[in-house]
Short mmCIF file of C-alpha atoms in Angstrom, two decimals:
data_model
loop_
_atom_site.label_atom_id
_atom_site.label_comp_id
_atom_site.label_asym_id
_atom_site.label_seq_id
_atom_site.Cartn_x
_atom_site.Cartn_y
_atom_site.Cartn_z
CA MET P 1 1.25 -2.51 21.81
CA TYR P 2 -1.43 -0.03 21.18
CA ARG P 3 -2.52 0.66 17.46
CA TYR P 4 -3.36 4.34 16.45
CA LEU P 5 -6.05 4.51 13.96
CA LEU P 6 -6.80 7.35 11.25
CA PHE P 7 -9.79 7.93 8.90
CA LEU P 8 -9.03 9.71 5.68
CA PRO P 9 -12.49 11.74 5.64
CA SER P 10 -12.15 12.52 2.02
CA PHE P 11 -12.08 8.99 0.89
CA PHE P 12 -15.51 7.52 0.69
CA GLY P 13 -17.25 5.19 -1.92
CA LEU P 14 -17.65 1.54 -3.01
CA ILE P 15 -14.54 -0.63 -2.72
CA SER P 16 -14.53 -1.33 -6.42
CA LEU P 17 -13.89 2.50 -6.99
CA THR P 18 -11.27 3.24 -4.50
CA LEU P 19 -8.42 2.85 -6.89
CA SER P 20 -8.15 3.03 -10.67
CA GLY P 21 -4.57 2.93 -12.21
CA GLN P 22 -2.55 1.73 -15.28
CA ILE P 23 0.42 -0.49 -15.56
CA ILE P 24 3.55 1.67 -16.47
CA SER P 25 6.40 -0.98 -16.29
CA ASP P 26 5.22 -4.71 -17.47
CA PHE P 27 8.51 -5.42 -19.52
CA ASN P 28 6.36 -7.12 -22.39
CA ASP P 29 8.25 -5.28 -24.93
CA GLY P 30 11.49 -6.93 -23.84
CA SER P 31 13.33 -3.97 -22.42
CA ASN P 32 13.88 -2.85 -18.83
CA GLN P 33 11.60 0.23 -19.54
CA GLY P 34 13.99 2.48 -17.63
CA TRP P 35 14.71 0.58 -14.70
CA ILE P 36 18.46 0.25 -14.37
CA ASN P 37 21.34 0.07 -11.67
CA GLY P 38 23.55 2.61 -13.20
CA GLY P 39 25.69 0.28 -15.09
CA ALA P 40 26.71 -1.64 -12.14
CA ALA P 41 27.39 -5.44 -12.76
CA PRO P 42 25.23 -7.65 -13.04
CA ASN P 43 22.58 -5.52 -14.84
CA PRO P 44 18.92 -6.29 -14.68
CA THR P 45 17.57 -8.52 -17.29
CA VAL P 46 14.10 -9.32 -18.88
CA GLN P 47 12.98 -13.11 -18.53
CA LEU P 48 10.20 -15.16 -18.93
CA GLY P 49 7.80 -16.31 -16.17
CA GLY P 50 6.11 -13.51 -14.66
CA PRO P 51 3.12 -13.39 -12.42
CA ASP P 52 0.61 -13.89 -15.60
CA GLY P 53 2.17 -17.17 -16.46
CA PRO P 54 5.23 -18.78 -18.43
CA ASP P 55 5.09 -16.40 -21.49
CA ASP P 56 4.82 -13.23 -19.31
CA GLN P 57 8.15 -11.16 -19.10
CA TYR P 58 9.54 -9.71 -16.06
CA LEU P 59 12.52 -7.88 -14.79
CA ARG P 60 15.15 -9.82 -12.81
CA ILE P 61 17.43 -7.93 -10.62
CA VAL P 62 20.57 -9.59 -9.19
CA ALA P 63 22.90 -8.35 -6.58
CA ASP P 64 26.36 -10.26 -5.99
CA GLY P 65 26.93 -8.84 -2.35
CA ALA P 66 30.19 -6.84 -3.11
CA GLY P 67 31.25 -3.69 -5.34
CA ALA P 68 29.10 -1.63 -7.56
CA GLY P 69 26.72 -4.69 -7.90
CA GLY P 70 26.35 -5.47 -4.08
CA LYS P 71 23.14 -4.12 -3.39
CA LEU P 72 19.90 -5.24 -4.54
CA VAL P 73 18.57 -1.84 -6.19
CA VAL P 74 17.17 -0.25 -9.47
CA PHE P 75 16.22 3.24 -10.39
CA ASN P 76 14.31 4.92 -13.09
CA THR P 77 14.41 8.45 -14.30
CA SER P 78 12.05 8.31 -17.06
CA ASN P 79 9.27 10.95 -17.78
CA GLU P 80 6.76 8.20 -16.55
CA TRP P 81 8.43 8.25 -12.95
CA THR P 82 9.50 11.84 -12.26
CA GLY P 83 8.32 15.27 -12.03
CA ASN P 84 5.21 16.23 -9.96
CA LEU P 85 4.09 12.93 -8.68
CA LEU P 86 1.55 14.55 -6.46
CA GLU P 87 -0.41 15.46 -9.47
CA SER P 88 0.34 12.20 -11.42
CA PHE P 89 -0.68 9.48 -9.09
CA ASP P 90 -1.31 8.56 -5.25
CA ALA P 91 -0.21 5.03 -4.88
CA ILE P 92 2.14 2.47 -6.70
CA GLU P 93 1.41 -1.18 -6.68
CA LEU P 94 4.29 -3.85 -7.41
CA ASN P 95 4.31 -7.53 -8.21
CA ALA P 96 7.62 -9.18 -7.13
CA ALA P 97 9.06 -12.68 -6.46
CA ASN P 98 12.11 -13.77 -4.33
CA PHE P 99 14.48 -16.13 -6.15
CA SER P 100 17.03 -16.40 -3.38
CA ASP P 101 17.65 -18.04 -0.11
CA ARG P 102 17.43 -14.69 1.83
CA ASP P 103 14.54 -12.89 3.18
CA LEU P 104 13.93 -9.60 1.22
CA THR P 105 12.27 -6.53 2.27
CA ILE P 106 11.55 -4.33 -0.79
CA ARG P 107 10.83 -0.60 -0.77
CA PHE P 108 10.59 2.52 -3.12
CA VAL P 109 12.54 5.90 -2.71
CA PHE P 110 11.67 9.23 -4.20
CA GLU P 111 14.41 11.63 -4.74
CA GLY P 112 14.63 15.13 -5.85
CA PRO P 113 16.50 18.43 -5.04
CA ALA P 114 14.34 18.80 -1.80
CA GLY P 115 15.45 15.45 -0.28
CA ARG P 116 14.97 11.81 -0.35
CA LEU P 117 11.91 9.81 1.08
CA SER P 118 11.52 6.07 1.59
CA THR P 119 8.24 4.23 2.03
CA VAL P 120 7.46 2.90 5.26
CA THR P 121 5.50 0.27 3.85
CA SER P 122 7.50 -2.89 2.40
CA LEU P 123 6.77 -5.84 0.56
CA ASP P 124 8.22 -8.46 2.48
CA LEU P 125 9.31 -11.67 0.71
CA ALA P 126 10.43 -15.10 2.30
CA ALA P 127 13.59 -16.87 1.49
CA ASN P 128 13.21 -19.72 -1.01
CA ASP P 129 9.48 -18.56 -1.94
CA ASP P 130 9.44 -17.85 -5.54
CA SER P 131 5.62 -17.07 -5.73
CA TRP P 132 4.60 -13.73 -6.92
CA GLN P 133 3.53 -11.21 -4.24
CA SER P 134 1.94 -7.74 -4.59
CA GLN P 135 1.85 -4.56 -2.45
CA ILE P 136 0.45 -1.28 -2.48
CA PHE P 137 2.67 1.62 -1.56
CA LEU P 138 0.74 4.85 -0.83
CA LEU P 139 2.32 8.41 -1.55
CA GLU P 140 1.30 10.04 1.49
CA ALA P 141 2.94 12.09 4.15
CA ASP P 142 2.34 9.29 6.91
CA SER P 143 3.54 6.68 4.62
CA LEU P 144 6.98 8.23 3.72
CA THR P 145 10.05 8.84 6.02
CA GLY P 146 13.61 10.51 5.28
CA SER P 147 15.01 13.83 4.70
CA GLY P 148 12.78 16.48 3.18
CA ASP P 149 9.44 17.79 3.34
CA PHE P 150 6.61 15.59 1.85
CA THR P 151 5.17 18.10 -0.63
CA SER P 152 8.43 19.49 -1.74
CA VAL P 153 10.28 16.06 -2.45
CA LEU P 154 7.20 14.63 -4.03
CA SER P 155 6.37 17.77 -6.33
CA ASN P 156 9.79 17.56 -7.99
CA VAL P 157 11.12 14.04 -8.07
CA THR P 158 14.26 13.08 -10.35
CA LYS P 159 14.87 9.69 -9.59
CA VAL P 160 12.59 6.74 -8.20
CA TRP P 161 14.58 3.82 -6.54
CA LEU P 162 13.47 0.32 -5.83
CA TYR P 163 15.73 -1.58 -3.45
CA HIS P 164 16.07 -4.05 -0.73
CA GLY P 165 16.59 -2.90 2.94
CA GLY P 166 14.87 -0.86 5.92
CA THR P 167 14.00 2.70 5.45
CA SER P 168 17.72 3.72 5.73
CA PHE P 169 18.55 3.90 1.92
CA PRO P 170 20.25 2.30 0.06
CA GLY P 171 20.24 -0.83 2.15
CA PRO P 172 23.05 -3.60 2.94
CA ASN P 173 25.12 -5.52 0.36
CA ILE P 174 23.34 -8.96 -0.05
CA VAL P 175 23.65 -12.17 -2.50
CA ALA P 176 20.12 -12.29 -3.98
CA GLN P 177 17.99 -12.04 -6.99
CA ILE P 178 14.36 -10.81 -7.19
CA GLY P 179 11.70 -10.47 -10.03
CA ILE P 180 9.59 -7.31 -10.38
CA ASP P 181 6.54 -7.07 -12.78
CA ASN P 182 3.42 -5.01 -13.46
CA VAL P 183 4.78 -1.71 -11.55
CA SER P 184 1.41 0.55 -11.60
CA GLN P 185 0.50 3.84 -10.91
CA LEU P 186 -2.82 4.11 -8.93
CA LEU P 187 -5.21 7.10 -8.77
CA GLU P 188 -7.36 7.42 -5.81
CA ILE P 189 -10.84 8.41 -6.43
CA SER P 190 -12.28 10.87 -3.76
CA SER P 191 -15.89 11.07 -3.90
CA VAL P 192 -18.48 11.00 -0.98
CA SER P 193 -21.16 8.15 -1.31
CA ILE P 194 -23.19 7.31 1.63
CA LEU P 195 -25.79 4.59 0.55
CA GLY P 196 -29.03 4.97 2.46
CA PRO P 197 -29.94 7.60 5.42
CA ASP P 198 -26.83 9.16 7.35
CA VAL P 199 -27.55 7.93 10.92
CA PHE P 200 -24.60 7.07 12.23
CA SER P 201 -20.88 8.27 12.72
CA LEU P 202 -17.76 5.90 13.17
CA ASN P 203 -14.64 7.09 14.65
CA PRO P 204 -11.30 5.62 15.47
CA LEU P 205 -10.21 5.15 19.27
CA ALA P 206 -6.67 6.10 19.80
CA GLN P 207 -6.47 3.57 22.76
CA PRO P 208 -8.10 0.39 22.15
CA ALA P 209 -9.48 -1.81 25.42
CA GLN P 210 -6.72 -4.45 24.76
CA SER P 211 -2.87 -4.49 23.68
CA GLY P 212 -2.71 -4.73 19.96
CA GLN P 213 -6.47 -4.49 19.27
CA SER P 214 -7.81 -1.74 17.05
CA ALA P 215 -11.20 -0.19 18.03
CA LEU P 216 -13.85 2.20 16.61
CA LEU P 217 -16.35 4.25 18.23
CA LEU P 218 -19.87 4.02 16.87
CA LYS P 219 -22.52 6.71 17.52
CA ALA P 220 -25.93 5.80 16.12
CA ASP P 221 -28.64 8.00 15.83
CA GLN P 222 -31.13 5.02 15.30
CA SER P 223 -31.05 1.61 16.76
CA GLY P 224 -30.45 -1.28 14.43
CA SER P 225 -28.22 -4.31 13.71
CA PHE P 226 -24.59 -3.43 12.28
CA GLN P 227 -22.13 -5.42 10.18
CA LEU P 228 -18.59 -4.25 9.74
CA ASP P 229 -16.17 -5.67 7.08
CA VAL P 230 -12.64 -5.20 6.66
CA PHE P 231 -10.60 -5.57 3.58
CA ASP P 232 -6.84 -4.93 2.98
CA PHE P 233 -6.03 -2.29 0.44
CA SER P 234 -5.96 -4.62 -2.31
CA GLY P 235 -9.61 -5.67 -1.60
CA ARG P 236 -8.72 -9.02 0.12
CA PHE P 237 -11.20 -9.80 2.74
CA ILE P 238 -9.74 -9.81 6.42
CA GLY P 239 -12.66 -10.25 8.90
CA GLN P 240 -16.08 -9.17 10.13
CA SER P 241 -17.68 -8.06 13.09
CA SER P 242 -21.55 -7.62 13.91
CA GLY P 243 -23.89 -6.78 16.64
CA LEU P 244 -26.49 -4.44 17.81
CA ALA P 245 -26.46 -0.57 18.22
CA SER P 246 -28.62 1.48 20.43
CA ALA P 247 -29.75 4.99 19.66
CA GLY P 248 -27.75 7.47 21.47
CA VAL P 249 -25.15 5.26 23.06
CA ASP P 250 -21.69 5.33 22.21
CA GLN P 251 -20.52 1.86 21.56
CA ARG P 252 -17.09 0.40 20.91
CA ILE P 253 -16.29 -1.94 18.25
CA ASN P 254 -13.16 -4.17 18.34
CA LEU P 255 -11.68 -4.80 14.91
CA PHE P 256 -9.40 -7.64 16.14
CA ASP P 257 -5.53 -7.25 15.80
CA LEU P 258 -4.81 -5.23 12.83
CA GLY P 259 -1.27 -4.64 12.02
CA PRO P 260 -0.03 -1.13 10.72
CA GLY P 261 -1.21 -0.32 7.26
CA SER P 262 -3.94 0.88 4.98
CA TYR P 263 -7.36 -1.05 5.05
CA VAL P 264 -11.11 -0.34 3.53
CA ILE P 265 -13.72 -0.83 5.91
CA ARG P 266 -17.46 -1.46 4.84
CA PHE P 267 -20.06 -0.60 7.77
CA SER P 268 -23.70 -1.08 7.61
CA LEU P 269 -26.58 -0.25 10.04
CA THR P 270 -29.92 -1.61 9.32
CA GLY P 271 -33.07 -0.73 11.22
CA SER P 272 -36.58 0.64 10.94
CA PHE P 273 -35.13 3.46 8.82
CA GLY P 274 -33.90 0.91 6.22
CA GLN P 275 -30.14 0.54 5.82
CA SER P 276 -27.23 2.96 5.82
CA VAL P 277 -23.94 1.84 4.37
CA ARG P 278 -20.68 3.52 4.33
CA THR P 279 -17.20 2.44 2.96
CA GLN P 280 -14.05 4.33 4.26
CA ARG P 281 -10.43 3.92 4.25
CA LEU P 282 -8.64 3.31 7.74
CA ILE P 283 -4.96 3.79 8.39
CA VAL P 284 -3.61 1.73 11.47
CA ARG P 285 -0.41 3.14 12.32
#
């Protein structure tokens, strides 16, 4: 299937500067820090053995598959997670581990008077794999789905949910256990930073040459050699493309098979003019 790509032009800069943030829920004080399931049994509990080692405290959520405690879900109505989230932060990072024999799909839901929106992105945890995984959830219109206008809902949130299931909240009944930790609020730093002369443009192609393969269109004012590095949104290196660019010639650059999600790309063009380097965020739909 074709992948659709979108650059966010306001988001340039070095990868190390793309996001800053703070951990809001680390559970190291022994409390659930506002994450509850409404009194349904069994309630979430703070336990030892989080992603930072055997003495690291985390929140364990249990679902028994029936009745009030049948769904794997918690919510938070504290000041840190409610109000005008568009003014507060741009993304959420979550650490989680699956302590059950069921595959789990973890999402966030943002609820307010104007509606309810669920994250399209999910943290997928395989059954019987209790290793800690991380995921970044963007607070953007294209990253959320549900009832209500994006701006109206996110500007007045009264409850944030974390649950197992598809984008249709609140998810199914299930017998499962999950650990969550280091729930962080991330702030996107938007600043233009082009290193060296600005001698090229790079744009997404809506219809790649091959099924399932993402592609970009390079337009260079100067000839030179290029290198394109691709990272996921947490900064993990994914792959690299390189080659030669000719001045004034439109050139397709294939990115291999990138699945839907957010990526960071770093493109450099080197020639007689010196080197031009640009780092940019790319969304694959």
